[in-house]
Each structure stands twice: as structure tokens, then as C-alpha cells.
Amino acid sequence: MIHHERSLDIDTRPEDIWAILSRFMHIDDFAPQVTSVDALTQGADGVGSKRRCHFENGTSLVEEVTDWQINRGYRVRLSEMSAMPLTQAHAAIAVEPLANNQSRVVWSMDYQMKFGPLGWLMGQTVLKAMMGRVLGDNLKALEEKVRSDQIPDHRFAYY
């Protein structure tokens, strides 16, 4: 498996980030390339929840939650990804508390390429660069969503 990750420190509490991430069926609220999501399961989000993500380029894939840690993140297994040169893939989003009500969000992908050694080389170069851009863009968009969803606390403002 090839591992790739990006991280971003965000000036907010893990609970504020989790409030957005825990809306599993609504990743299209912030992920720039996800145009829509089909909920494939009903009920509370958690282990076993499945969604189909539709992308700008007309492709889609299915994500199933395999690990769900409240306020800390989740892990998904990707499937039905015929448009991608992958035999298997997993993604994870981890939220780590930092000092001063800050958080670090780590978004990672682990994937195995089709096409043997040539696929592995393609995965280490072309796909890794593409994944880096996608993960980075997702993190920046998540930060923007967190900031736009936060309501300032005016209880202590002086007028």
C-alpha cells in the first residue's frame, strides 16, 4: 500500500471540526470536487455508514465507514472506483487537539495500484501528486467551512 497524507492546523476546537465531519452524508458541503452524495445507508452515522460521492469529472465511488471516533475522526474503505487505477483504497481523517483551542486535521489515503510495478511507479508519482492536491484542497475547504459556521461569541463584547 502507498500512504499519503496532508495536515493542517486550524484555529478551533476539535468539537467544532467534528460538528462538520460527523455529518458524513454531507461531505459535499465543503469538499470542492464532490458535487453530490447519495446516502446508501439510513440511521445515525458511524461504523457501517455508506455514501456514494459524485465528482466534478462525472465519476463516483463508494465510501464505507470502518472506524468512527467521536471528536477524533473516522476511516473509510473505498469501493466501486472503476475510474481509478486502484485495487483497494482507504482514507482517514484524524482530528488532534493542540494547545490554545487549536486542532490539527490529518487527512490520509492508503491505496494499492493496479498494473504491478508500473502501477506502483505511477502511484508514487502521478497519483501521489494528484492526491496531495485533493487532500490539501479538502483541508483548506474544511477550514473555510469551520470558520464560516462559527458564530462569534458576543457575550463579552463591549458596545
PDB file of C-alpha atoms in Angstrom:
ATOM      1  CA  MET A   1       0.000   0.000   0.000  1.00  0.00           C
ATOM      2  CA  ILE A   2       1.103   3.523  -0.761  1.00  0.00           C
ATOM      3  CA  HIS A   3       0.497   6.028   2.036  1.00  0.00           C
ATOM      4  CA  HIS A   4      -0.022   9.736   1.502  1.00  0.00           C
ATOM      5  CA  GLU A   5      -1.239  12.395   3.907  1.00  0.00           C
ATOM      6  CA  ARG A   6      -1.628  16.105   4.407  1.00  0.00           C
ATOM      7  CA  SER A   7      -2.267  18.024   7.612  1.00  0.00           C
ATOM      8  CA  LEU A   8      -3.479  21.477   8.542  1.00  0.00           C
ATOM      9  CA  ASP A   9      -3.612  23.262  11.889  1.00  0.00           C
ATOM     10  CA  ILE A  10      -6.943  25.026  12.364  1.00  0.00           C
ATOM     11  CA  ASP A  11      -7.637  27.682  14.962  1.00  0.00           C
ATOM     12  CA  THR A  12     -10.634  25.980  16.575  1.00  0.00           C
ATOM     13  CA  ARG A  13     -11.553  23.153  18.934  1.00  0.00           C
ATOM     14  CA  PRO A  14     -11.796  19.544  17.718  1.00  0.00           C
ATOM     15  CA  GLU A  15     -15.524  19.585  18.553  1.00  0.00           C
ATOM     16  CA  ASP A  16     -16.087  22.390  16.027  1.00  0.00           C
ATOM     17  CA  ILE A  17     -14.355  20.398  13.304  1.00  0.00           C
ATOM     18  CA  TRP A  18     -16.179  17.218  14.277  1.00  0.00           C
ATOM     19  CA  ALA A  19     -19.511  19.063  14.007  1.00  0.00           C
ATOM     20  CA  ILE A  20     -18.827  19.261  10.254  1.00  0.00           C
ATOM     21  CA  LEU A  21     -17.028  15.946   9.707  1.00  0.00           C
ATOM     22  CA  SER A  22     -19.641  13.952  11.622  1.00  0.00           C
ATOM     23  CA  ARG A  23     -22.243  14.929   9.023  1.00  0.00           C
ATOM     24  CA  PHE A  24     -20.882  12.024   6.988  1.00  0.00           C
ATOM     25  CA  MET A  25     -23.503  12.175   4.242  1.00  0.00           C
ATOM     26  CA  HIS A  26     -22.753  15.864   3.639  1.00  0.00           C
ATOM     27  CA  ILE A  27     -19.079  15.931   2.620  1.00  0.00           C
ATOM     28  CA  ASP A  28     -20.256  17.830  -0.456  1.00  0.00           C
ATOM     29  CA  ASP A  29     -20.885  20.797   1.881  1.00  0.00           C
ATOM     30  CA  PHE A  30     -17.156  21.518   1.789  1.00  0.00           C
ATOM     31  CA  ALA A  31     -15.096  19.093  -0.355  1.00  0.00           C
ATOM     32  CA  PRO A  32     -14.517  21.068  -3.569  1.00  0.00           C
ATOM     33  CA  GLN A  33     -14.574  18.190  -6.062  1.00  0.00           C
ATOM     34  CA  VAL A  34     -17.580  16.375  -4.575  1.00  0.00           C
ATOM     35  CA  THR A  35     -20.685  17.596  -6.383  1.00  0.00           C
ATOM     36  CA  SER A  36     -23.235  15.426  -4.572  1.00  0.00           C
ATOM     37  CA  VAL A  37     -23.616  12.491  -2.204  1.00  0.00           C
ATOM     38  CA  ASP A  38     -26.077   9.598  -2.196  1.00  0.00           C
ATOM     39  CA  ALA A  39     -26.714   8.143   1.267  1.00  0.00           C
ATOM     40  CA  LEU A  40     -26.555   4.360   0.866  1.00  0.00           C
ATOM     41  CA  THR A  41     -27.496   3.628   4.487  1.00  0.00           C
ATOM     42  CA  GLN A  42     -30.075   5.063   6.857  1.00  0.00           C
ATOM     43  CA  GLY A  43     -29.847   6.000  10.523  1.00  0.00           C
ATOM     44  CA  ALA A  44     -27.101   7.519  12.624  1.00  0.00           C
ATOM     45  CA  ASP A  45     -23.695   7.958  11.020  1.00  0.00           C
ATOM     46  CA  GLY A  46     -20.970   5.638  12.290  1.00  0.00           C
ATOM     47  CA  VAL A  47     -19.311   2.307  11.513  1.00  0.00           C
ATOM     48  CA  GLY A  48     -21.118   0.739   8.564  1.00  0.00           C
ATOM     49  CA  SER A  49     -22.431   4.023   7.115  1.00  0.00           C
ATOM     50  CA  LYS A  50     -22.048   4.147   3.322  1.00  0.00           C
ATOM     51  CA  ARG A  51     -22.184   7.001   0.834  1.00  0.00           C
ATOM     52  CA  ARG A  52     -21.627   7.385  -2.898  1.00  0.00           C
ATOM     53  CA  CYS A  53     -19.628  10.507  -3.727  1.00  0.00           C
ATOM     54  CA  HIS A  54     -20.122  12.021  -7.185  1.00  0.00           C
ATOM     55  CA  PHE A  55     -17.266  14.132  -8.557  1.00  0.00           C
ATOM     56  CA  GLU A  56     -16.906  17.078 -10.937  1.00  0.00           C
ATOM     57  CA  ASN A  57     -15.404  14.840 -13.624  1.00  0.00           C
ATOM     58  CA  GLY A  58     -18.517  12.620 -13.749  1.00  0.00           C
ATOM     59  CA  THR A  59     -17.058   9.685 -11.786  1.00  0.00           C
ATOM     60  CA  SER A  60     -18.155   8.330  -8.430  1.00  0.00           C
ATOM     61  CA  LEU A  61     -17.061   5.941  -5.710  1.00  0.00           C
ATOM     62  CA  VAL A  62     -18.484   4.426  -2.538  1.00  0.00           C
ATOM     63  CA  GLU A  63     -17.081   5.028   0.945  1.00  0.00           C
ATOM     64  CA  GLU A  64     -17.946   2.840   3.939  1.00  0.00           C
ATOM     65  CA  VAL A  65     -17.019   3.834   7.488  1.00  0.00           C
ATOM     66  CA  THR A  66     -14.771   1.218   9.125  1.00  0.00           C
ATOM     67  CA  ASP A  67     -13.783   3.232  12.219  1.00  0.00           C
ATOM     68  CA  TRP A  68     -15.637   6.126  13.893  1.00  0.00           C
ATOM     69  CA  GLN A  69     -14.187   8.003  16.867  1.00  0.00           C
ATOM     70  CA  ILE A  70     -16.330  10.925  18.080  1.00  0.00           C
ATOM     71  CA  ASN A  71     -14.387  14.218  18.013  1.00  0.00           C
ATOM     72  CA  ARG A  72     -11.308  12.324  16.743  1.00  0.00           C
ATOM     73  CA  GLY A  73     -12.117  11.242  13.196  1.00  0.00           C
ATOM     74  CA  TYR A  74     -13.061   8.314  11.020  1.00  0.00           C
ATOM     75  CA  ARG A  75     -11.696   5.845   8.470  1.00  0.00           C
ATOM     76  CA  VAL A  76     -13.410   4.666   5.287  1.00  0.00           C
ATOM     77  CA  ARG A  77     -12.909   1.866   2.782  1.00  0.00           C
ATOM     78  CA  LEU A  78     -13.351   2.911  -0.855  1.00  0.00           C
ATOM     79  CA  SER A  79     -15.081   0.672  -3.395  1.00  0.00           C
ATOM     80  CA  GLU A  80     -16.796   0.866  -6.779  1.00  0.00           C
ATOM     81  CA  MET A  81     -13.944   3.060  -8.010  1.00  0.00           C
ATOM     82  CA  SER A  82     -13.552   1.666 -11.529  1.00  0.00           C
ATOM     83  CA  ALA A  83     -12.478   5.083 -12.871  1.00  0.00           C
ATOM     84  CA  MET A  84      -9.373   4.959 -10.670  1.00  0.00           C
ATOM     85  CA  PRO A  85      -6.345   2.688 -11.251  1.00  0.00           C
ATOM     86  CA  LEU A  86      -6.644   1.206  -7.745  1.00  0.00           C
ATOM     87  CA  THR A  87      -7.274  -2.300  -6.454  1.00  0.00           C
ATOM     88  CA  GLN A  88      -8.037  -1.081  -2.942  1.00  0.00           C
ATOM     89  CA  ALA A  89      -8.020   2.166  -1.003  1.00  0.00           C
ATOM     90  CA  HIS A  90      -8.732   3.564   2.455  1.00  0.00           C
ATOM     91  CA  ALA A  91      -8.992   7.170   3.611  1.00  0.00           C
ATOM     92  CA  ALA A  92      -8.862   8.585   7.113  1.00  0.00           C
ATOM     93  CA  ILE A  93      -9.476  11.943   8.711  1.00  0.00           C
ATOM     94  CA  ALA A  94      -7.980  12.441  12.178  1.00  0.00           C
ATOM     95  CA  VAL A  95      -8.545  15.448  14.417  1.00  0.00           C
ATOM     96  CA  GLU A  96      -5.876  16.055  17.075  1.00  0.00           C
ATOM     97  CA  PRO A  97      -6.288  18.641  19.843  1.00  0.00           C
ATOM     98  CA  LEU A  98      -3.492  21.195  20.170  1.00  0.00           C
ATOM     99  CA  ALA A  99      -2.831  23.920  22.745  1.00  0.00           C
ATOM    100  CA  ASN A 100      -4.906  27.113  22.854  1.00  0.00           C
ATOM    101  CA  ASN A 101      -8.109  25.603  21.402  1.00  0.00           C
ATOM    102  CA  GLN A 102      -6.411  24.672  18.147  1.00  0.00           C
ATOM    103  CA  SER A 103      -6.627  21.407  16.231  1.00  0.00           C
ATOM    104  CA  ARG A 104      -4.564  19.535  13.685  1.00  0.00           C
ATOM    105  CA  VAL A 105      -6.509  17.720  10.987  1.00  0.00           C
ATOM    106  CA  VAL A 106      -4.664  14.910   9.208  1.00  0.00           C
ATOM    107  CA  TRP A 107      -6.272  13.560   6.026  1.00  0.00           C
ATOM    108  CA  SER A 108      -4.635  10.426   4.659  1.00  0.00           C
ATOM    109  CA  MET A 109      -5.022   7.897   1.861  1.00  0.00           C
ATOM    110  CA  ASP A 110      -3.668   4.377   1.654  1.00  0.00           C
ATOM    111  CA  TYR A 111      -4.002   2.733  -1.738  1.00  0.00           C
ATOM    112  CA  GLN A 112      -2.786  -0.169  -3.836  1.00  0.00           C
ATOM    113  CA  MET A 113      -2.348   0.353  -7.559  1.00  0.00           C
ATOM    114  CA  LYS A 114      -3.373  -1.829 -10.492  1.00  0.00           C
ATOM    115  CA  PHE A 115      -0.779  -2.735 -13.171  1.00  0.00           C
ATOM    116  CA  GLY A 116       2.000  -4.197 -10.983  1.00  0.00           C
ATOM    117  CA  PRO A 117       5.376  -2.394 -10.833  1.00  0.00           C
ATOM    118  CA  LEU A 118       4.334   0.160 -13.466  1.00  0.00           C
ATOM    119  CA  GLY A 119       1.220   0.947 -11.417  1.00  0.00           C
ATOM    120  CA  TRP A 120       3.301   1.273  -8.251  1.00  0.00           C
ATOM    121  CA  LEU A 121       5.554   3.798 -10.014  1.00  0.00           C
ATOM    122  CA  MET A 122       2.516   5.699 -11.291  1.00  0.00           C
ATOM    123  CA  GLY A 123       1.108   5.666  -7.748  1.00  0.00           C
ATOM    124  CA  GLN A 124       4.319   7.092  -6.304  1.00  0.00           C
ATOM    125  CA  THR A 125       4.466   9.913  -8.834  1.00  0.00           C
ATOM    126  CA  VAL A 126       1.345  10.986 -10.730  1.00  0.00           C
ATOM    127  CA  LEU A 127      -1.305   9.731  -8.301  1.00  0.00           C
ATOM    128  CA  LYS A 128       0.589  10.913  -5.219  1.00  0.00           C
ATOM    129  CA  ALA A 129       0.815  14.439  -6.664  1.00  0.00           C
ATOM    130  CA  MET A 130      -2.885  14.413  -7.543  1.00  0.00           C
ATOM    131  CA  MET A 131      -3.863  13.051  -4.116  1.00  0.00           C
ATOM    132  CA  GLY A 132      -1.732  15.703  -2.438  1.00  0.00           C
ATOM    133  CA  ARG A 133      -3.643  18.447  -4.245  1.00  0.00           C
ATOM    134  CA  VAL A 134      -7.026  16.885  -3.465  1.00  0.00           C
ATOM    135  CA  LEU A 135      -6.223  16.339   0.220  1.00  0.00           C
ATOM    136  CA  GLY A 136      -4.769  19.838   0.549  1.00  0.00           C
ATOM    137  CA  ASP A 137      -7.794  21.408  -1.142  1.00  0.00           C
ATOM    138  CA  ASN A 138     -10.150  19.398   1.090  1.00  0.00           C
ATOM    139  CA  LEU A 139      -8.334  20.586   4.219  1.00  0.00           C
ATOM    140  CA  LYS A 140      -8.434  24.238   3.155  1.00  0.00           C
ATOM    141  CA  ALA A 141     -12.127  23.952   2.308  1.00  0.00           C
ATOM    142  CA  LEU A 142     -12.805  22.282   5.674  1.00  0.00           C
ATOM    143  CA  GLU A 143     -11.051  25.167   7.422  1.00  0.00           C
ATOM    144  CA  GLU A 144     -13.159  27.677   5.483  1.00  0.00           C
ATOM    145  CA  LYS A 145     -16.340  25.756   6.366  1.00  0.00           C
ATOM    146  CA  VAL A 146     -15.391  25.683  10.060  1.00  0.00           C
ATOM    147  CA  ARG A 147     -14.749  29.424  10.042  1.00  0.00           C
ATOM    148  CA  SER A 148     -17.985  30.231   8.204  1.00  0.00           C
ATOM    149  CA  ASP A 149     -20.043  28.014  10.547  1.00  0.00           C
ATOM    150  CA  GLN A 150     -18.648  29.547  13.739  1.00  0.00           C
ATOM    151  CA  ILE A 151     -20.862  32.140  15.354  1.00  0.00           C
ATOM    152  CA  PRO A 152     -18.880  34.807  17.216  1.00  0.00           C
ATOM    153  CA  ASP A 153     -19.492  34.927  20.958  1.00  0.00           C
ATOM    154  CA  HIS A 154     -20.682  38.466  21.660  1.00  0.00           C
ATOM    155  CA  ARG A 155     -21.457  37.907  25.360  1.00  0.00           C
ATOM    156  CA  PHE A 156     -18.286  39.694  26.339  1.00  0.00           C
ATOM    157  CA  ALA A 157     -18.269  42.407  23.689  1.00  0.00           C
ATOM    158  CA  TYR A 158     -18.426  45.990  24.855  1.00  0.00           C
ATOM    159  CA  TYR A 159     -20.735  48.275  22.927  1.00  0.00           C
TER     160      TYR A 159
END
